[in-house]
Amino acid sequence: MKRHIAWGIATVWMLTALAGCGCQHQWEEATCTTPKTCTQCGETEGEALGHTWTDATCTEPSTCTRCGETTGTALGHDVAQWTEETPSTCSEPGTETGFCTRCQQEVTQELPLAEHTPGDWTVKTPATEDSPGTRVQTCTVCGATVNTEQFTLSPEEVKQQYMDSCQTYSYEEIARNPDTYFGEHAKFKGEVIQVMPEGDSYTLRVNITQGSYFWSDPILVTYTKQDSSEANILEDDIVMMYGTLAGDYTYETVMGNELTVPFLMAEYIDIQ
């Protein structure tokens, strides 16, 4: 009888134990940050392993040998003396080398770029009497734009700037190849042979080739006075003209013939 009672108690205990667990554990090994854990029910056993840190080096921070996690930063090289290998320019960094006292390795690093060497100011957008111009400074070494600024000019300076942009051409050049010089700033000295005024504006015929006794080779010129106080232009005046070449112009002479001549739109005319 006692034997049967004992067997019954053992059976009840085993059933109770099995009912309390209810899981066939599938264990995942402990890591640096988590203990051994059942993947089925989440039950844990023991403790996390904890990180095992290496010392930081010149190029690597302190690192866990188990999981690879890092902490802090690399120490960086400790170089007592650097030697320049390649000098810097304003467009390419140079290099210098030295020996690290920690890792005993040769180390190379870039040097800062050199300063630009500004050249003369160059006009990018000419100033007029009504609006400022823009000028730039470029580096004489690499060509990069170093400085940009706006500037203003007086009426006299505007005139001088325009006159400085004009080139001298022969009559043969502009008459033979008018399309080649279309839009170019040009200057000519000549004798006025015909004046057709209209208010402050003029249409002129001017001979621009000076001979031993007289001027020849006419061009057609249009011009508007800069202000009303400017002197009138008369026939036989010797003038200096600055303007833009505009190809050919064909007109009918008083004799009924057609004549084609070079055409200049003058910006400034000075009576000599």
PDB file of N, CA and C in Angstrom, residues 32-33 50-56 61-72:
ATOM      1  N   CYS A  32      28.030  39.868 -25.219  1.00  0.00           N
ATOM      2  CA  CYS A  32      28.614  40.884 -24.346  1.00  0.00           C
ATOM      3  C   CYS A  32      27.546  41.637 -23.551  1.00  0.00           C
ATOM      4  N   THR A  33      26.371  41.780 -24.145  1.00  0.00           N
ATOM      5  CA  THR A  33      25.342  42.626 -23.521  1.00  0.00           C
ATOM      6  C   THR A  33      24.100  41.869 -23.069  1.00  0.00           C
ATOM      7  N   GLY A  50      29.862  40.623 -20.935  1.00  0.00           N
ATOM      8  CA  GLY A  50      30.585  41.882 -20.779  1.00  0.00           C
ATOM      9  C   GLY A  50      31.642  42.044 -21.870  1.00  0.00           C
ATOM     10  N   HIS A  51      31.936  43.302 -22.218  1.00  0.00           N
ATOM     11  CA  HIS A  51      32.917  43.570 -23.274  1.00  0.00           C
ATOM     12  C   HIS A  51      34.335  43.271 -22.791  1.00  0.00           C
ATOM     13  N   THR A  52      35.144  42.867 -23.739  1.00  0.00           N
ATOM     14  CA  THR A  52      36.580  42.722 -23.487  1.00  0.00           C
ATOM     15  C   THR A  52      37.288  43.726 -24.402  1.00  0.00           C
ATOM     16  N   TRP A  53      37.754  44.823 -23.810  1.00  0.00           N
ATOM     17  CA  TRP A  53      38.249  45.934 -24.612  1.00  0.00           C
ATOM     18  C   TRP A  53      39.745  45.830 -24.895  1.00  0.00           C
ATOM     19  N   THR A  54      40.106  46.174 -26.138  1.00  0.00           N
ATOM     20  CA  THR A  54      41.521  46.374 -26.480  1.00  0.00           C
ATOM     21  C   THR A  54      41.867  47.838 -26.241  1.00  0.00           C
ATOM     22  N   ASP A  55      43.136  48.134 -26.158  1.00  0.00           N
ATOM     23  CA  ASP A  55      43.560  49.528 -26.027  1.00  0.00           C
ATOM     24  C   ASP A  55      43.408  50.243 -27.362  1.00  0.00           C
ATOM     25  N   ALA A  56      43.046  51.521 -27.312  1.00  0.00           N
ATOM     26  CA  ALA A  56      42.988  52.330 -28.535  1.00  0.00           C
ATOM     27  C   ALA A  56      44.387  52.465 -29.123  1.00  0.00           C
ATOM     28  N   PRO A  61      39.872  53.125 -32.468  1.00  0.00           N
ATOM     29  CA  PRO A  61      39.435  53.335 -31.084  1.00  0.00           C
ATOM     30  C   PRO A  61      39.485  52.021 -30.306  1.00  0.00           C
ATOM     31  N   SER A  62      39.262  52.060 -28.990  1.00  0.00           N
ATOM     32  CA  SER A  62      39.184  50.856 -28.167  1.00  0.00           C
ATOM     33  C   SER A  62      38.048  49.982 -28.693  1.00  0.00           C
ATOM     34  N   THR A  63      38.348  48.663 -28.909  1.00  0.00           N
ATOM     35  CA  THR A  63      37.407  47.777 -29.594  1.00  0.00           C
ATOM     36  C   THR A  63      37.209  46.493 -28.790  1.00  0.00           C
ATOM     37  N   CYS A  64      35.949  46.026 -28.727  1.00  0.00           N
ATOM     38  CA  CYS A  64      35.654  44.760 -28.054  1.00  0.00           C
ATOM     39  C   CYS A  64      36.109  43.600 -28.928  1.00  0.00           C
ATOM     40  N   THR A  65      36.875  42.673 -28.350  1.00  0.00           N
ATOM     41  CA  THR A  65      37.382  41.540 -29.136  1.00  0.00           C
ATOM     42  C   THR A  65      36.295  40.530 -29.452  1.00  0.00           C
ATOM     43  N   ARG A  66      35.171  40.579 -28.719  1.00  0.00           N
ATOM     44  CA  ARG A  66      34.091  39.630 -28.983  1.00  0.00           C
ATOM     45  C   ARG A  66      33.130  40.124 -30.073  1.00  0.00           C
ATOM     46  N   CYS A  67      32.624  41.349 -29.884  1.00  0.00           N
ATOM     47  CA  CYS A  67      31.538  41.819 -30.760  1.00  0.00           C
ATOM     48  C   CYS A  67      31.954  42.917 -31.736  1.00  0.00           C
ATOM     49  N   GLY A  68      33.129  43.467 -31.553  1.00  0.00           N
ATOM     50  CA  GLY A  68      33.596  44.517 -32.466  1.00  0.00           C
ATOM     51  C   GLY A  68      33.101  45.903 -32.152  1.00  0.00           C
ATOM     52  N   GLU A  69      32.293  46.077 -31.096  1.00  0.00           N
ATOM     53  CA  GLU A  69      31.832  47.417 -30.722  1.00  0.00           C
ATOM     54  C   GLU A  69      33.037  48.268 -30.314  1.00  0.00           C
ATOM     55  N   THR A  70      32.933  49.586 -30.609  1.00  0.00           N
ATOM     56  CA  THR A  70      34.027  50.494 -30.278  1.00  0.00           C
ATOM     57  C   THR A  70      33.572  51.527 -29.257  1.00  0.00           C
ATOM     58  N   THR A  71      34.536  52.095 -28.567  1.00  0.00           N
ATOM     59  CA  THR A  71      34.253  53.180 -27.631  1.00  0.00           C
ATOM     60  C   THR A  71      35.367  54.209 -27.725  1.00  0.00           C
ATOM     61  N   GLY A  72      34.989  55.468 -27.568  1.00  0.00           N
ATOM     62  CA  GLY A  72      35.981  56.531 -27.663  1.00  0.00           C
ATOM     63  C   GLY A  72      36.448  56.743 -29.094  1.00  0.00           C
TER      64      GLY A  72
END
